[in-house]
GROMACS .gro file of C-alpha atoms in nm:
model
  177
    1UNK     CA    1   1.131  -9.971   4.574
    2UNK     CA    2   1.323  -9.892   4.254
    3UNK     CA    3   0.998  -9.886   4.053
    4UNK     CA    4   0.844  -9.638   4.294
    5UNK     CA    5   1.154  -9.418   4.281
    6UNK     CA    6   1.154  -9.432   3.899
    7UNK     CA    7   0.785  -9.336   3.887
    8UNK     CA    8   0.847  -9.041   4.120
    9UNK     CA    9   1.141  -8.918   3.911
   10UNK     CA   10   0.950  -8.949   3.581
   11UNK     CA   11   0.643  -8.777   3.731
   12UNK     CA   12   0.857  -8.492   3.861
   13UNK     CA   13   1.025  -8.444   3.523
   14UNK     CA   14   0.695  -8.446   3.337
   15UNK     CA   15   0.524  -8.206   3.577
   16UNK     CA   16   0.819  -7.964   3.588
   17UNK     CA   17   0.834  -7.945   3.206
   18UNK     CA   18   0.458  -7.903   3.200
   19UNK     CA   19   0.479  -7.590   3.414
   20UNK     CA   20   0.658  -7.403   3.136
   21UNK     CA   21   0.453  -7.260   2.851
   22UNK     CA   22   0.717  -7.302   2.582
   23UNK     CA   23   0.722  -7.680   2.564
   24UNK     CA   24   0.437  -7.729   2.322
   25UNK     CA   25   0.315  -7.614   1.987
   26UNK     CA   26   0.423  -7.279   1.847
   27UNK     CA   27   0.161  -7.005   1.845
   28UNK     CA   28   0.072  -6.841   1.513
   29UNK     CA   29  -0.201  -6.578   1.486
   30UNK     CA   30  -0.262  -6.281   1.256
   31UNK     CA   31  -0.099  -6.048   1.511
   32UNK     CA   32   0.192  -6.255   1.648
   33UNK     CA   33   0.409  -6.562   1.617
   34UNK     CA   34   0.565  -6.734   1.916
   35UNK     CA   35   0.816  -6.989   1.794
   36UNK     CA   36   0.951  -7.226   2.057
   37UNK     CA   37   1.302  -7.303   1.937
   38UNK     CA   38   1.538  -7.554   2.093
   39UNK     CA   39   1.762  -7.307   2.278
   40UNK     CA   40   1.547  -6.994   2.291
   41UNK     CA   41   1.204  -6.859   2.197
   42UNK     CA   42   1.135  -6.622   1.909
   43UNK     CA   43   0.854  -6.370   1.960
   44UNK     CA   44   0.728  -6.175   1.659
   45UNK     CA   45   0.465  -5.905   1.704
   46UNK     CA   46   0.284  -5.784   1.392
   47UNK     CA   47  -0.052  -5.650   1.504
   48UNK     CA   48  -0.237  -5.415   1.270
   49UNK     CA   49  -0.445  -5.266   1.552
   50UNK     CA   50  -0.334  -4.912   1.637
   51UNK     CA   51  -0.398  -4.698   1.944
   52UNK     CA   52  -0.573  -4.362   1.941
   53UNK     CA   53  -0.622  -4.069   2.174
   54UNK     CA   54  -0.873  -3.813   2.053
   55UNK     CA   55  -0.793  -3.752   1.688
   56UNK     CA   56  -0.430  -3.872   1.719
   57UNK     CA   57  -0.346  -4.226   1.598
   58UNK     CA   58  -0.042  -4.410   1.732
   59UNK     CA   59   0.081  -4.674   1.489
   60UNK     CA   60   0.178  -5.011   1.630
   61UNK     CA   61   0.545  -5.099   1.617
   62UNK     CA   62   0.613  -5.445   1.475
   63UNK     CA   63   0.917  -5.623   1.613
   64UNK     CA   64   1.088  -5.954   1.676
   65UNK     CA   65   1.294  -6.058   1.976
   66UNK     CA   66   1.457  -6.374   2.106
   67UNK     CA   67   1.371  -6.474   2.462
   68UNK     CA   68   1.500  -6.734   2.708
   69UNK     CA   69   1.335  -7.074   2.743
   70UNK     CA   70   1.123  -7.176   3.044
   71UNK     CA   71   0.853  -6.910   3.030
   72UNK     CA   72   0.616  -6.947   3.326
   73UNK     CA   73   0.369  -6.678   3.216
   74UNK     CA   74   0.336  -6.403   2.961
   75UNK     CA   75   0.089  -6.124   2.890
   76UNK     CA   76   0.054  -5.829   2.658
   77UNK     CA   77  -0.139  -5.506   2.682
   78UNK     CA   78  -0.126  -5.255   2.397
   79UNK     CA   79   0.247  -5.213   2.326
   80UNK     CA   80   0.363  -5.363   2.657
   81UNK     CA   81   0.477  -5.724   2.688
   82UNK     CA   82   0.556  -5.920   3.005
   83UNK     CA   83   0.749  -6.249   3.003
   84UNK     CA   84   0.792  -6.418   3.342
   85UNK     CA   85   1.041  -6.688   3.440
   86UNK     CA   86   1.119  -6.883   3.757
   87UNK     CA   87   1.175  -6.674   4.070
   88UNK     CA   88   0.974  -6.381   3.928
   89UNK     CA   89   1.243  -6.291   3.677
   90UNK     CA   90   1.063  -6.070   3.423
   91UNK     CA   91   1.146  -5.932   3.084
   92UNK     CA   92   0.924  -5.631   3.017
   93UNK     CA   93   0.915  -5.481   2.667
   94UNK     CA   94   0.752  -5.154   2.569
   95UNK     CA   95   0.782  -5.141   2.190
   96UNK     CA   96   0.683  -4.776   2.153
   97UNK     CA   97   0.486  -4.652   1.852
   98UNK     CA   98   0.609  -4.600   1.496
   99UNK     CA   99   0.518  -4.232   1.492
  100UNK     CA  100   0.632  -4.147   1.844
  101UNK     CA  101   0.998  -4.109   1.933
  102UNK     CA  102   1.312  -4.186   1.740
  103UNK     CA  103   1.514  -4.501   1.773
  104UNK     CA  104   1.880  -4.439   1.843
  105UNK     CA  105   2.175  -4.632   1.978
  106UNK     CA  106   2.094  -4.910   2.223
  107UNK     CA  107   2.228  -4.849   2.575
  108UNK     CA  108   2.210  -5.018   2.913
  109UNK     CA  109   2.133  -4.821   3.227
  110UNK     CA  110   2.043  -4.868   3.591
  111UNK     CA  111   1.680  -4.842   3.698
  112UNK     CA  112   1.507  -4.749   4.021
  113UNK     CA  113   1.207  -4.856   4.227
  114UNK     CA  114   0.976  -4.588   4.087
  115UNK     CA  115   1.045  -4.687   3.726
  116UNK     CA  116   1.008  -5.057   3.806
  117UNK     CA  117   0.677  -4.991   3.982
  118UNK     CA  118   0.542  -4.787   3.687
  119UNK     CA  119   0.634  -5.056   3.436
  120UNK     CA  120   0.537  -5.369   3.629
  121UNK     CA  121   0.258  -5.274   3.874
  122UNK     CA  122  -0.029  -5.363   3.636
  123UNK     CA  123   0.122  -5.707   3.569
  124UNK     CA  124   0.204  -5.753   3.939
  125UNK     CA  125  -0.157  -5.677   4.034
  126UNK     CA  126  -0.300  -5.918   3.774
  127UNK     CA  127  -0.075  -6.195   3.908
  128UNK     CA  128  -0.184  -6.108   4.265
  129UNK     CA  129   0.176  -6.079   4.385
  130UNK     CA  130   0.267  -5.901   4.708
  131UNK     CA  131   0.325  -5.537   4.614
  132UNK     CA  132   0.605  -5.501   4.870
  133UNK     CA  133   0.817  -5.760   4.692
  134UNK     CA  134   0.809  -5.549   4.374
  135UNK     CA  135   0.989  -5.262   4.545
  136UNK     CA  136   1.278  -5.442   4.710
  137UNK     CA  137   1.599  -5.538   4.534
  138UNK     CA  138   1.728  -5.883   4.616
  139UNK     CA  139   2.082  -5.998   4.669
  140UNK     CA  140   2.223  -6.184   4.371
  141UNK     CA  141   1.966  -6.028   4.136
  142UNK     CA  142   1.986  -5.745   3.886
  143UNK     CA  143   1.734  -5.507   3.730
  144UNK     CA  144   1.842  -5.291   3.437
  145UNK     CA  145   1.696  -5.112   3.135
  146UNK     CA  146   1.810  -5.169   2.778
  147UNK     CA  147   1.672  -4.904   2.543
  148UNK     CA  148   1.722  -4.724   2.213
  149UNK     CA  149   1.508  -4.425   2.315
  150UNK     CA  150   1.198  -4.567   2.146
  151UNK     CA  151   1.169  -4.927   2.263
  152UNK     CA  152   1.244  -5.009   2.625
  153UNK     CA  153   1.334  -5.349   2.767
  154UNK     CA  154   1.343  -5.394   3.144
  155UNK     CA  155   1.527  -5.698   3.274
  156UNK     CA  156   1.377  -5.723   3.623
  157UNK     CA  157   1.495  -5.932   3.916
  158UNK     CA  158   1.717  -6.150   3.696
  159UNK     CA  159   1.959  -6.384   3.874
  160UNK     CA  160   2.315  -6.270   3.818
  161UNK     CA  161   2.402  -6.608   3.664
  162UNK     CA  162   2.124  -6.557   3.402
  163UNK     CA  163   2.170  -6.188   3.331
  164UNK     CA  164   2.423  -6.204   3.044
  165UNK     CA  165   2.227  -6.481   2.869
  166UNK     CA  166   1.901  -6.285   2.895
  167UNK     CA  167   2.070  -5.966   2.778
  168UNK     CA  168   2.229  -6.136   2.474
  169UNK     CA  169   1.891  -6.273   2.370
  170UNK     CA  170   1.700  -5.943   2.404
  171UNK     CA  171   1.973  -5.765   2.210
  172UNK     CA  172   1.823  -5.947   1.911
  173UNK     CA  173   1.528  -5.699   1.925
  174UNK     CA  174   1.463  -5.560   1.578
  175UNK     CA  175   1.193  -5.351   1.419
  176UNK     CA  176   1.007  -5.512   1.130
  177UNK     CA  177   0.765  -5.371   0.873
   0.00000   0.00000   0.00000
């Protein structure tokens, strides 16, 4: 009986660690580095691909940011980045463009359902999540925006016990050349 219990415990531990993306080899490409550190993850974005609309070119903003461990899923699209954790806690980053907007002092503010929907609906659809759950605020959870007027970081649906930790990590956001 003890052997069976030990096998179940070990299997559970292995499978639970395996469900997180940041327990493996770091990712290094020509446009990003994702370094899986012991206590947090370091994400560095350095793409040389720019966006354009008509004759206007929008230059990609390069940045680095520290993120919590235990990433369940992550995606990027243009200058938008989505990092998902257990319980659909999401850190959304819109890095802005170098030649659009001015960075100022970082501030924290409340958000609302319309802003959350605009920022997360594309990710929500790709993950095939129930759209109604995106709109409702949950007890014991917080959703706030941290921004300097150029870059915007949305901490969505974060458990109150995790909020300060997540916020301290994303405050590491810095622009790089």
